[in-house]
Short mmCIF file of C-alpha atoms in Angstrom, two decimals:
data_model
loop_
_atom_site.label_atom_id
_atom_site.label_comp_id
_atom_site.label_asym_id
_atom_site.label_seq_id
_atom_site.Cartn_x
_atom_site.Cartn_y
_atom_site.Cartn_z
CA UNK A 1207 0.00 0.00 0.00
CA UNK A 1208 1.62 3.34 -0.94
CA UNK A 1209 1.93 5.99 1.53
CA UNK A 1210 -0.70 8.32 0.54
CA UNK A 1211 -3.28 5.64 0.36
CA UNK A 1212 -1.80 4.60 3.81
CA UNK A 1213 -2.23 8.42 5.61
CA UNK A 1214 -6.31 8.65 4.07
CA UNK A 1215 -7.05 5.53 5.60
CA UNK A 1216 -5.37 6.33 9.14
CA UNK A 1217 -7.41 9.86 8.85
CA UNK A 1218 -10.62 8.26 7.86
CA UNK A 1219 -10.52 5.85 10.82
CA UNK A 1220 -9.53 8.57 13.35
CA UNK A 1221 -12.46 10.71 12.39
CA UNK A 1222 -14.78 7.78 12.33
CA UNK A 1223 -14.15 7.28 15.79
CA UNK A 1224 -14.21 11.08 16.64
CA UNK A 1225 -17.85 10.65 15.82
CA UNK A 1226 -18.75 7.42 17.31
CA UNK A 1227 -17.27 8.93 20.76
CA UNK A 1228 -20.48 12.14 19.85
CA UNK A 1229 -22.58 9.07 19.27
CA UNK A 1230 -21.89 6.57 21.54
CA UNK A 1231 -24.43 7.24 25.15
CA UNK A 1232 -22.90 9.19 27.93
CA UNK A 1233 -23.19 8.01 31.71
CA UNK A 1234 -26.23 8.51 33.36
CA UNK A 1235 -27.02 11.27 35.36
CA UNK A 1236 -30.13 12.67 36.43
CA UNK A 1237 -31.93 14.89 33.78
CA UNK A 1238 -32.26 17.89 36.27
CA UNK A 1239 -27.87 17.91 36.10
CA UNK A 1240 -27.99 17.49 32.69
CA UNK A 1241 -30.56 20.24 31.87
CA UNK A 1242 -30.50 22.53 35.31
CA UNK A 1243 -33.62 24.95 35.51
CA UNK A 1244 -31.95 27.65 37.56
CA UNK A 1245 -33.61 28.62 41.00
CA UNK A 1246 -34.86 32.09 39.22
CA UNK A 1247 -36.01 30.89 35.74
CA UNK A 1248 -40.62 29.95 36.18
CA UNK A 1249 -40.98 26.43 35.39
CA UNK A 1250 -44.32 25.42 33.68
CA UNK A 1251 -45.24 21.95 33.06
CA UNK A 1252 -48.61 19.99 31.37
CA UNK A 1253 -49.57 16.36 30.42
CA UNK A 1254 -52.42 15.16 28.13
CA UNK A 1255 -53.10 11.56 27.76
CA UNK A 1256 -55.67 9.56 25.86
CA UNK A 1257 -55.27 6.49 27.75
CA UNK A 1258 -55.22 5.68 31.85
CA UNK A 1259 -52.08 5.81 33.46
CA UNK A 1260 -51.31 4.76 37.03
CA UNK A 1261 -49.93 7.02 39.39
CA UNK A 1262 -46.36 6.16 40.95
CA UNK A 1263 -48.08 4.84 43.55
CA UNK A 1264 -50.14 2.70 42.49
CA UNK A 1265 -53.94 3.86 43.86
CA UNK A 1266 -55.19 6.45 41.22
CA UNK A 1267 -55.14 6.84 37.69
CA UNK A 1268 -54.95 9.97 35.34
CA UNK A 1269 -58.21 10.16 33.00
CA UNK A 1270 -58.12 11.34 29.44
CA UNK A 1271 -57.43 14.79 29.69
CA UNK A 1272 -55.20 17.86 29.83
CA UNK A 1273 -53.83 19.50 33.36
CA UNK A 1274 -51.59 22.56 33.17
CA UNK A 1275 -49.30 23.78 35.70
CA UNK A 1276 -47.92 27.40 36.14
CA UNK A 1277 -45.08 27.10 38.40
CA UNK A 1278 -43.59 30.27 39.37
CA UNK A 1279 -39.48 30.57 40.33
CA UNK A 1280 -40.52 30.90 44.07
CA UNK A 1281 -43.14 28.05 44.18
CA UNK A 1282 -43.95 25.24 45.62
CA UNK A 1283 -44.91 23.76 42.25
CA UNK A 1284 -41.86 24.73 40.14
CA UNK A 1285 -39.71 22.97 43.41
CA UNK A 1286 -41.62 20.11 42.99
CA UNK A 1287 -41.28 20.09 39.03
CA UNK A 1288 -37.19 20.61 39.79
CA UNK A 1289 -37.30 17.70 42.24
CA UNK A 1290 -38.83 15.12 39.81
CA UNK A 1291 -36.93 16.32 36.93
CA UNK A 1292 -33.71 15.79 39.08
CA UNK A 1293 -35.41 11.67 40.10
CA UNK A 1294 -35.00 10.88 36.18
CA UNK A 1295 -31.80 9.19 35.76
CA UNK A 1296 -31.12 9.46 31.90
CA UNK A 1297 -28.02 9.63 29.05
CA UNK A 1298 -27.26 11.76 26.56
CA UNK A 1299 -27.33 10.80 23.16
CA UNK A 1300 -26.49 12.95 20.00
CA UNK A 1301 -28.61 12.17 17.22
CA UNK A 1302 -28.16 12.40 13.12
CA UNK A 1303 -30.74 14.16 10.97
CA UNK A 1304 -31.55 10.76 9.48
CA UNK A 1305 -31.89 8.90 13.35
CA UNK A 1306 -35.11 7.75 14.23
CA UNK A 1307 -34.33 9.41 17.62
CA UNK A 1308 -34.72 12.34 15.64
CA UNK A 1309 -38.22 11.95 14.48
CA UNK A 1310 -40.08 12.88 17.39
CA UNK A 1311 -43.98 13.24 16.58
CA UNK A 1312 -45.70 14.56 20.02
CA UNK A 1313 -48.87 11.91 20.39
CA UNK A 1314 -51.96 12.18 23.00
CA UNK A 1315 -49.72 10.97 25.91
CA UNK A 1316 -46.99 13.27 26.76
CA UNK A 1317 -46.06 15.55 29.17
CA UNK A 1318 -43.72 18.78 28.37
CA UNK A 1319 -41.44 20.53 31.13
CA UNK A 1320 -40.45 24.11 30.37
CA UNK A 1321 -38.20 27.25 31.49
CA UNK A 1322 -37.19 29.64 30.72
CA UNK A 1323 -33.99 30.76 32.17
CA UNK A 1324 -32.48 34.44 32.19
CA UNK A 1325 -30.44 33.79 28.66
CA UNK A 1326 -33.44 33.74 27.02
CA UNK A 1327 -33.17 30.34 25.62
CA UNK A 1328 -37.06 28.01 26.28
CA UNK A 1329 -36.17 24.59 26.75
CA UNK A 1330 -39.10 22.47 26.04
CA UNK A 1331 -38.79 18.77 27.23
CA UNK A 1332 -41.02 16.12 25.68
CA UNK A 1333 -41.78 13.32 27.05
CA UNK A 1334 -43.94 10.29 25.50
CA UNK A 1335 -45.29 7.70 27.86
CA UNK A 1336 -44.83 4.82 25.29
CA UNK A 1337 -41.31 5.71 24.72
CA UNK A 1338 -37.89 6.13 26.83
CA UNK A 1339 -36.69 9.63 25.50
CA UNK A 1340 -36.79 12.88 26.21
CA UNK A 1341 -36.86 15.52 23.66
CA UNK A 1342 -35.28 19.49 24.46
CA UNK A 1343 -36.59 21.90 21.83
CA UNK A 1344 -33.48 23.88 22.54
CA UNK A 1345 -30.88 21.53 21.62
CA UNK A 1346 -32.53 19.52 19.19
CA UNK A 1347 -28.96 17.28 18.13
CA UNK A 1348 -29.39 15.53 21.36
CA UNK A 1349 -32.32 13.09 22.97
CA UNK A 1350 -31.67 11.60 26.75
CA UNK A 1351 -32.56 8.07 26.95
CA UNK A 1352 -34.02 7.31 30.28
CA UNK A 1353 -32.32 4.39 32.33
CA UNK A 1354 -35.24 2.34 33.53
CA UNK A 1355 -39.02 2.37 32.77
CA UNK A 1356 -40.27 5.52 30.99
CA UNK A 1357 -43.58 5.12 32.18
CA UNK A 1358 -42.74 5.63 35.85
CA UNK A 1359 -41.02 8.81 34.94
CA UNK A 1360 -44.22 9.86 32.61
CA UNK A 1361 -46.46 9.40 35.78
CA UNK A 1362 -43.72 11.13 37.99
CA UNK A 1363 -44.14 14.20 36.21
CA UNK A 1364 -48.27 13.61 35.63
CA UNK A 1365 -48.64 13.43 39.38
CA UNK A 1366 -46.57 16.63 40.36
CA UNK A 1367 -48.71 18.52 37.61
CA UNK A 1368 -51.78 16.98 38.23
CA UNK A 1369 -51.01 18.05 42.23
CA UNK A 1370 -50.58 21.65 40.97
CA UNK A 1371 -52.03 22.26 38.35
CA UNK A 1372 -55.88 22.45 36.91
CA UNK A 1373 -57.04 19.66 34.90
CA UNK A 1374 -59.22 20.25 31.69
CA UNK A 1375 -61.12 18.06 29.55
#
């Protein structure tokens, strides 16, 4: 092999595996570390579901409907919206513009977490109950796979809203 044909090779590999290191899943952290909402940015929060979910503990369910929360950077509500966010242990993954990570389509059973902090930038998080990732609208390269069952988390964040917040149908 000559040399030139030697040096493209030996460049081609190294950035193949600059990439794969983007790719490849980070450790997992809680999504509250990962995405902080600071102490003075108003965190707001809803769910809607079409089907009956059970709450984390086990007694009630959620009916078809929407409930809305306004928590405000002093309240009880966006504390409790902080706290749950910070119980989801998930890892980071950077997606591709062809990944199927990266074709999100927002169903009847989410719930959405947002802030926004005092840069300006919203962060939306999107959660679907029959899937383990989270979507940010303001960093939409990356998706955080949740370690564990994604429907806990999705009724985590249900209950905290629907303990807040005013439920519509």
């Amino acid at each position: 092999m000559d040399k030139k044909r030697k040096t493209v090779l030996i460049a081609v590999a190294a950035m193949l595996l600059v990439v794969a290191i983007f790719l490849l899943p980070r450790r997992a952290q809680p999504l509250g570390e990962l995405i902080p909402a600071p102490e003075t940015a108003r965190v707001d929060g809803l769910f809607c579901i079409s089907t009956i979910v059970p709450t984390p503990d086990g007694y009630g369910t959620f009916d078809t409907g929407d409930c809305r929360v306004e928590g405000y950077p002093d309240s009880e509500a966006a504390a409790a919206l902080r706290s749950a966010m910070s119980e989801i242990s998930v890892q980071r993954y950077y997606r591709l513009p062809t990944s199927l990570l990266s074709r999100f389509t927002q169903n009847e059973n989410y719930v959405t977490v947002w802030w926004i902090p005092e840069d300006g930038q919203k962060h939306d998080l999107y959660l679907n109950w029959d899937e383990g990732f989270i979507y940010d609208d303001a960093n939409r390269a990356v998706a955080y796979k949740i370690d564990g069952d994604a429907q806990q988390a999705f009724s985590q964040l249900c209950a905290v809203i629907s303990e807040y917040g005013t439920y519509t149908r």
